[in-house]
Amino acid sequence: LEPTTDVGPLIGDTYRAKFEKHIADAKEHGAKILVGGGRPKNLSKGFFHEPTVLAGVDHSMVIMREETFGPAVPLMEYTNFDEAIRLTNDCQYGLGAVLISNDPKKIKQFFDDVKAGTIWINDPLTDHYAGPFGGMKYSGGARELGEIGLDEFREVKHVHWDFNLEDKSYWYPYGRE
């Protein structure tokens, strides 16, 4: 990559084609592209696609129902905070969610009610390596990073060792015979 590259390529042509289909579907169903939307003119090699901001999306659009794994920001209107949470959860995936707010009550409601493995408040670009990372629902249940992430690589074994070697009254509650 060039030192001036801000957004790298998608992983391959199959994924870029899928991303482009998601953008096209959104446009066909009424979304408007505010920024980007195509392949960069100056990058013919690689699987680059411009970061794309879409307005007027809804949950009938594929981009809101499937994991896109491309540089897209679909913007969707909502009428109140409860509806925003309902719309956030109205998806089979739950890798992460972002809230920009300084209202402690709304922040708490968001992280209590949203079904996502990682919740970013005011900074979606920062992760803490001591914290676990992973999704909910169809985004997976496993975690990596942090102590919980290490647990994914361990097998737990419980051993109970009684050093006394004496008969216990509860072994034979009705007598030995």
Short mmCIF file of C-alpha atoms in Angstrom, two decimals:
data_model
loop_
_atom_site.label_atom_id
_atom_site.label_comp_id
_atom_site.label_asym_id
_atom_site.label_seq_id
_atom_site.Cartn_x
_atom_site.Cartn_y
_atom_site.Cartn_z
CA LEU A 1 0.00 0.00 0.00
CA GLU A 2 1.03 3.55 -0.59
CA PRO A 3 1.79 5.63 2.51
CA THR A 4 -1.12 7.89 1.53
CA THR A 5 -3.66 5.03 1.61
CA ASP A 6 -6.31 5.58 4.28
CA VAL A 7 -8.69 2.74 3.41
CA GLY A 8 -7.17 -0.48 2.13
CA PRO A 9 -8.65 -2.93 -0.36
CA LEU A 10 -11.32 -5.52 0.28
CA ILE A 11 -9.99 -9.05 0.70
CA GLY A 12 -10.74 -10.14 -2.88
CA ASP A 13 -12.86 -9.63 -5.96
CA THR A 14 -15.68 -11.82 -4.61
CA TYR A 15 -16.03 -9.57 -1.57
CA ARG A 16 -15.81 -6.38 -3.60
CA ALA A 17 -18.52 -7.69 -5.95
CA LYS A 18 -20.72 -8.54 -2.93
CA PHE A 19 -20.13 -5.07 -1.51
CA GLU A 20 -21.05 -3.46 -4.84
CA LYS A 21 -24.27 -5.53 -4.98
CA HIS A 22 -25.20 -4.29 -1.51
CA ILE A 23 -24.65 -0.67 -2.59
CA ALA A 24 -26.64 -1.22 -5.82
CA ASP A 25 -29.52 -2.83 -3.90
CA ALA A 26 -29.66 0.12 -1.51
CA LYS A 27 -29.75 2.58 -4.43
CA GLU A 28 -32.49 0.57 -6.19
CA HIS A 29 -34.58 0.72 -3.01
CA GLY A 30 -34.26 4.48 -2.54
CA ALA A 31 -31.01 5.12 -0.69
CA LYS A 32 -28.95 8.11 -1.78
CA ILE A 33 -25.16 8.01 -1.98
CA LEU A 34 -23.74 11.04 -0.19
CA VAL A 35 -20.06 10.14 -0.51
CA GLY A 36 -18.15 7.57 -2.57
CA GLY A 37 -20.05 4.72 -4.12
CA GLY A 38 -17.59 3.46 -6.72
CA ARG A 39 -14.13 2.15 -7.40
CA PRO A 40 -11.34 4.70 -7.04
CA LYS A 41 -10.29 5.98 -10.48
CA ASN A 42 -6.59 6.09 -9.58
CA LEU A 43 -6.38 2.51 -8.20
CA SER A 44 -6.76 -0.07 -10.95
CA LYS A 45 -4.81 -2.79 -9.10
CA GLY A 46 -6.22 -4.41 -6.01
CA PHE A 47 -9.77 -4.70 -4.76
CA PHE A 48 -10.33 -1.12 -3.67
CA HIS A 49 -13.70 0.54 -3.25
CA GLU A 50 -14.39 4.08 -2.13
CA PRO A 51 -15.78 4.51 1.37
CA THR A 52 -19.51 5.01 0.82
CA VAL A 53 -22.02 6.96 2.90
CA LEU A 54 -25.67 6.18 2.16
CA ALA A 55 -28.69 8.13 3.42
CA GLY A 56 -32.28 6.95 3.53
CA VAL A 57 -31.60 3.28 4.16
CA ASP A 58 -34.04 0.95 5.87
CA HIS A 59 -34.11 -2.67 6.94
CA SER A 60 -35.61 -3.85 3.65
CA MET A 61 -32.19 -3.27 2.08
CA VAL A 62 -29.57 -6.01 1.91
CA ILE A 63 -26.89 -3.68 3.29
CA MET A 64 -28.86 -3.55 6.55
CA ARG A 65 -29.51 -7.30 6.70
CA GLU A 66 -26.24 -8.96 5.69
CA GLU A 67 -22.64 -8.56 6.77
CA THR A 68 -21.14 -6.34 4.11
CA PHE A 69 -17.48 -6.20 5.18
CA GLY A 70 -16.88 -3.12 3.08
CA PRO A 71 -16.34 0.57 3.78
CA ALA A 72 -19.97 1.66 4.11
CA VAL A 73 -21.84 3.91 6.51
CA PRO A 74 -25.59 3.45 6.02
CA LEU A 75 -27.54 6.25 7.72
CA MET A 76 -31.06 5.48 8.91
CA GLU A 77 -33.56 7.86 10.48
CA TYR A 78 -35.37 7.07 13.73
CA THR A 79 -37.97 8.93 15.78
CA ASN A 80 -36.73 8.35 19.34
CA PHE A 81 -34.01 6.59 21.30
CA ASP A 82 -36.07 3.47 22.03
CA GLU A 83 -36.74 3.05 18.31
CA ALA A 84 -33.02 3.47 17.59
CA ILE A 85 -32.25 0.61 19.98
CA ARG A 86 -35.02 -1.54 18.47
CA LEU A 87 -33.67 -0.91 14.96
CA THR A 88 -30.13 -1.67 16.11
CA ASN A 89 -31.25 -5.04 17.46
CA ASP A 90 -33.46 -5.80 14.43
CA CYS A 91 -30.71 -7.78 12.77
CA GLN A 92 -29.38 -11.31 12.95
CA TYR A 93 -25.86 -10.01 13.52
CA GLY A 94 -24.28 -8.34 16.53
CA LEU A 95 -20.55 -7.80 16.18
CA GLY A 96 -20.47 -4.20 17.37
CA ALA A 97 -22.50 -1.04 17.88
CA VAL A 98 -21.56 2.62 18.30
CA LEU A 99 -23.25 5.39 20.25
CA ILE A 100 -22.17 9.03 20.23
CA SER A 101 -23.64 10.65 23.34
CA ASN A 102 -22.80 12.45 26.57
CA ASP A 103 -26.06 11.46 28.27
CA PRO A 104 -25.18 8.86 30.97
CA LYS A 105 -28.76 7.49 31.11
CA LYS A 106 -28.90 6.92 27.36
CA ILE A 107 -25.42 5.42 27.36
CA LYS A 108 -26.40 2.94 30.08
CA GLN A 109 -29.66 2.07 28.32
CA PHE A 110 -27.73 1.53 25.08
CA PHE A 111 -25.16 -0.86 26.51
CA ASP A 112 -27.81 -2.67 28.57
CA ASP A 113 -30.26 -3.14 25.70
CA VAL A 114 -28.20 -3.46 22.51
CA LYS A 115 -27.28 -7.03 21.57
CA ALA A 116 -23.72 -6.65 20.32
CA GLY A 117 -20.42 -8.14 21.42
CA THR A 118 -18.63 -4.79 21.56
CA ILE A 119 -20.20 -1.42 22.29
CA TRP A 120 -18.17 1.69 21.54
CA ILE A 121 -19.22 4.92 23.20
CA ASN A 122 -17.97 8.08 21.45
CA ASP A 123 -14.96 6.36 19.82
CA PRO A 124 -15.51 3.46 17.42
CA LEU A 125 -11.85 3.24 16.46
CA THR A 126 -10.35 2.30 19.81
CA ASP A 127 -10.16 -1.18 21.30
CA HIS A 128 -8.57 -2.14 24.58
CA TYR A 129 -6.53 -5.32 24.27
CA ALA A 130 -7.38 -6.37 27.81
CA GLY A 131 -11.05 -6.43 26.81
CA PRO A 132 -12.67 -9.32 24.95
CA PHE A 133 -13.71 -8.91 21.31
CA GLY A 134 -16.37 -10.97 19.55
CA GLY A 135 -19.97 -10.90 18.41
CA MET A 136 -23.43 -11.99 19.45
CA LYS A 137 -26.15 -13.75 17.49
CA TYR A 138 -24.90 -14.85 14.03
CA SER A 139 -21.74 -12.77 14.43
CA GLY A 140 -20.41 -15.56 16.62
CA GLY A 141 -20.17 -16.33 20.27
CA ALA A 142 -16.44 -16.80 20.65
CA ARG A 143 -14.17 -14.11 22.05
CA GLU A 144 -10.58 -13.17 21.47
CA LEU A 145 -8.36 -10.81 23.47
CA GLY A 146 -8.52 -10.29 27.21
CA GLU A 147 -8.86 -13.00 29.86
CA ILE A 148 -12.12 -14.25 28.36
CA GLY A 149 -10.44 -14.51 24.96
CA LEU A 150 -7.69 -16.66 26.44
CA ASP A 151 -10.38 -18.96 27.84
CA GLU A 152 -11.27 -19.87 24.24
CA PHE A 153 -7.90 -21.63 24.02
CA ARG A 154 -8.11 -23.48 27.34
CA GLU A 155 -9.98 -26.56 28.42
CA VAL A 156 -11.19 -26.51 31.98
CA LYS A 157 -10.97 -29.66 34.06
CA HIS A 158 -12.49 -29.99 37.52
CA VAL A 159 -10.75 -32.37 39.94
CA HIS A 160 -12.20 -33.12 43.35
CA TRP A 161 -9.68 -34.85 45.63
CA ASP A 162 -10.75 -36.05 49.05
CA PHE A 163 -7.61 -36.66 51.12
CA ASN A 164 -9.44 -38.20 54.10
CA LEU A 165 -10.29 -41.59 52.55
CA GLU A 166 -13.05 -42.20 55.08
CA ASP A 167 -16.55 -43.48 54.47
CA LYS A 168 -19.07 -40.67 54.42
CA SER A 169 -22.49 -41.02 55.98
CA TYR A 170 -24.12 -39.64 52.85
CA TRP A 171 -22.61 -42.41 50.67
CA TYR A 172 -24.91 -45.01 52.18
CA PRO A 173 -27.89 -43.11 53.56
CA TYR A 174 -29.96 -46.31 53.87
CA GLY A 175 -27.22 -48.51 55.30
CA ARG A 176 -24.54 -50.59 53.60
CA GLU A 177 -26.73 -53.62 53.10
#
